[in-house]
Coordinates of C-alpha atoms in Angstrom, one line a residue:
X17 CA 0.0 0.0 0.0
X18 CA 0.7 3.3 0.5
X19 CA -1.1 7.0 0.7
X20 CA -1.7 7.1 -3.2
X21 CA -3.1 9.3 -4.6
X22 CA -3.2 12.7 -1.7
X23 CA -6.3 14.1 -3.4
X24 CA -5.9 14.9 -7.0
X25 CA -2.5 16.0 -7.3
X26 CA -1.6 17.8 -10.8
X27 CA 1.2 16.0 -12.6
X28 CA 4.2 17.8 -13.3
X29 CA 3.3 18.4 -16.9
X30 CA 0.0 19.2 -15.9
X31 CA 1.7 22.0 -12.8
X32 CA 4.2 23.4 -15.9
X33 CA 0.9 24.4 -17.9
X34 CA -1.4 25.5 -14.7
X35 CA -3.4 22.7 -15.8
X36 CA -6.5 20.9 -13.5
X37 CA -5.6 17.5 -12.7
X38 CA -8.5 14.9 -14.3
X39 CA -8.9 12.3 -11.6
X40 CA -6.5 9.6 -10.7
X41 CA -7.2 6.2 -9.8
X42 CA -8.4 3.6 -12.7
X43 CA -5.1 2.5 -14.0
X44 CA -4.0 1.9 -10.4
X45 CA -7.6 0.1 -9.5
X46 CA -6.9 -1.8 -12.8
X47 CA -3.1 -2.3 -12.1
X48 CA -4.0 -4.3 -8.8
X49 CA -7.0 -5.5 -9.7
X50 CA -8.5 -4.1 -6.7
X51 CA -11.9 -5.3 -4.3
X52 CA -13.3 -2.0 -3.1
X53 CA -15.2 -0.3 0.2
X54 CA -18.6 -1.2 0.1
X55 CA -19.7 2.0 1.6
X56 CA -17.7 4.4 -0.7
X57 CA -18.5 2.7 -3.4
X58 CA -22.3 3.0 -2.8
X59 CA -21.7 6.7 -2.1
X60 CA -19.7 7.0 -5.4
X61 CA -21.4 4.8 -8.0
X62 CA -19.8 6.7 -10.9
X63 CA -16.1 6.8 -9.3
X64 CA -15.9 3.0 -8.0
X65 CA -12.1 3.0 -9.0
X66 CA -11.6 5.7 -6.1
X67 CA -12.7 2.9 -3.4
X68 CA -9.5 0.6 -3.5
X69 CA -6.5 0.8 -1.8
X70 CA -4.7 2.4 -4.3
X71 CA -6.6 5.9 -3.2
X72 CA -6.4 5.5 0.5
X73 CA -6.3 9.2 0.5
X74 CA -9.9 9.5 -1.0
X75 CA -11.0 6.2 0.4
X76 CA -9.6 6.8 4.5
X77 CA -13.2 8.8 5.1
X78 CA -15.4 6.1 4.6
X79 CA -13.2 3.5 7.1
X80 CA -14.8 2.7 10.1
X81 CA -11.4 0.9 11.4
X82 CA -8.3 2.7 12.6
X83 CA -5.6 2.5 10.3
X84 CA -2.0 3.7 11.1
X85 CA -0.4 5.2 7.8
X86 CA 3.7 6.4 8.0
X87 CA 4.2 8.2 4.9
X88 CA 7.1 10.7 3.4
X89 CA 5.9 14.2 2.8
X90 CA 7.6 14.6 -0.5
X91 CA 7.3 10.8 -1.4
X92 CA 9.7 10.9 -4.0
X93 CA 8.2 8.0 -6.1
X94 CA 5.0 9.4 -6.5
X95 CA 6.8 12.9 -7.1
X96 CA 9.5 11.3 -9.8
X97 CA 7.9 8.5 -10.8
X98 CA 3.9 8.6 -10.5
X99 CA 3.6 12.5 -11.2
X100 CA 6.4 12.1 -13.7
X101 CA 8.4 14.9 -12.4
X102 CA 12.1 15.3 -13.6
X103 CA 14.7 14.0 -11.1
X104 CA 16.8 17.5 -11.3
X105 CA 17.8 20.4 -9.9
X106 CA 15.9 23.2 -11.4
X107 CA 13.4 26.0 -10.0
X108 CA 10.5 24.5 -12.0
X109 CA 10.9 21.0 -10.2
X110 CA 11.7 22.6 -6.6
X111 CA 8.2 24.6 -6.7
X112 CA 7.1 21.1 -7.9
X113 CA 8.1 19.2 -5.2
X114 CA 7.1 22.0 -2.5
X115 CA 3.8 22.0 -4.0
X116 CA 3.1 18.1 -4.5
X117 CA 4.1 18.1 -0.4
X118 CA 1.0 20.6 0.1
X119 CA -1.5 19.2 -1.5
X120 CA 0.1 15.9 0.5
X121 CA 0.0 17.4 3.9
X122 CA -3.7 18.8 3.4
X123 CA -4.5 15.6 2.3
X124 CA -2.8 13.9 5.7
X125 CA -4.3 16.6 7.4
X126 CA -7.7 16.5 6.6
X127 CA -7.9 12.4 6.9
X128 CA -5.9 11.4 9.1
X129 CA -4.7 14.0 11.8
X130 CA -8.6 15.1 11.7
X131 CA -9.8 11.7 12.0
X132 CA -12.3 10.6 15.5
X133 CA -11.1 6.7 14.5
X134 CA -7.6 6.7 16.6
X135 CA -6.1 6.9 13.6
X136 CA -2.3 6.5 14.1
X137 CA 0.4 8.9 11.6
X138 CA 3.9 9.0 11.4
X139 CA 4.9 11.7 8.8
X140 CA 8.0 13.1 8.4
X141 CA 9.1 16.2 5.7
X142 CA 11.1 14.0 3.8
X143 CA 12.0 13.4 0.6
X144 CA 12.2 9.7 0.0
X145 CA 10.0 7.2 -0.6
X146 CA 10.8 4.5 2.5
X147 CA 13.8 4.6 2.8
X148 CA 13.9 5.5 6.4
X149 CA 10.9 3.4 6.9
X150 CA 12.0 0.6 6.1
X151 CA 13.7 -0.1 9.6
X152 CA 11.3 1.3 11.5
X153 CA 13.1 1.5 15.2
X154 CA 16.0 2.7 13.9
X155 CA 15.4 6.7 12.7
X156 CA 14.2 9.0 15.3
X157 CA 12.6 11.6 12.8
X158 CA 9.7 13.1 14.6
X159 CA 9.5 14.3 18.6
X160 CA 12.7 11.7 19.4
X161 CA 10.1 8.8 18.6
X162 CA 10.4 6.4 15.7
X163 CA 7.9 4.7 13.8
X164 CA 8.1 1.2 14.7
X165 CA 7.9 2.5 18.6
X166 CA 4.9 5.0 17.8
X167 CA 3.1 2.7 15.6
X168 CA 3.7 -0.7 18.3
X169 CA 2.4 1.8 21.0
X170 CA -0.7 2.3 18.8
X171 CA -1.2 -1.2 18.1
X172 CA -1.1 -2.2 21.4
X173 CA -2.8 0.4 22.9
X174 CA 0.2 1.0 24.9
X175 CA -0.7 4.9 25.3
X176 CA 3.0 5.6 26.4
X177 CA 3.9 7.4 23.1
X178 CA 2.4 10.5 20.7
X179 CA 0.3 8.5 17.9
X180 CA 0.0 11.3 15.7
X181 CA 3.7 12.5 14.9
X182 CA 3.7 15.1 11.9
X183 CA 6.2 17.1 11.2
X184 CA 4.9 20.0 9.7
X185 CA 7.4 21.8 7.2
X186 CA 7.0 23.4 4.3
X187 CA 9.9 22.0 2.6
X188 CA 12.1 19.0 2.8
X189 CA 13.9 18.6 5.8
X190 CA 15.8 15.0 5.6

């Protein structure tokens, strides 16, 4: 998995002309062949493709279960790869990654950090994809806590630790 698609991000090519992003979603509900939320799917008829796990961003406010999502600010496969941004250092792609990383935090914001589930959120202003995710009690990103110790403290209803750790920055920081 992973928080794909936060709302309907513009592509790169799309950002360069100041262009409206059509929705996102049926290639990746095709790709994985995905089952879909019974309740958003009933609610959106016409957009069943936005139901899977592939949008998790879309699909989080139908969930009646917690969910505990660690995700990269500026997720740098969905900025390079997904959204087809070049990998270089120029103005046009910094103001591309700064942006894709708002629309990303509203999205976090919104769904998860507003959420009345006990939703759990580790999200750090990085640019990487999971890289330092992958070994999850070893980087210390957010408030001194990692995210294998946040999330087990969630799972576990430990309460010892923060649940929602979200490092709010307007621009990459690791």
């Amino acid at each position: 998995g992973g928080y794909f698609f936060p709302g309907n991000p513009s592509t790169y090519a799309e950002f360069m002309k100041n262009e409206t992003a059509p929705p996102r979603g049926p290639e990746l509900y095709d790709l994985y062949n995905s089952t879909v939320n019974r309740a958003c799917s009933d609610a959106n008829p016409a957009n069943g493709y936005r139901c899977g796990p592939a949008n998790v961003g879309y699909l989080m406010q139908y969930l009646q279960t917690p969910v505990y999502v660690a995700e990269n600010q500026f997720d740098k496969q969905q900025i390079f790869k997904e959204m087809q941004c070049p990998d270089e250092q120029t103005k046009e792609v910094e103001e591309y990654v700064l942006y894709y990383g708002s629309v990303m935090r509203a999205s976090i914001e919104k769904r998860v950090v507003a959420s009345v589930l006990g939703d759990g959120l580790y999200f750090p202003s990085c640019l990487q994809h999971t890289e330092n995710l992958n070994k999850p009690f070893n980087s210390k990103l957010i408030n001194n806590t990692s995210y294998g110790e946040s999330m087990a403290d969630w799972f576990f209803g430990e309460n010892r630790l923060p649940h929602i750790l979200f490092q709010n920055s307007t621009v990459p920081t690791c």
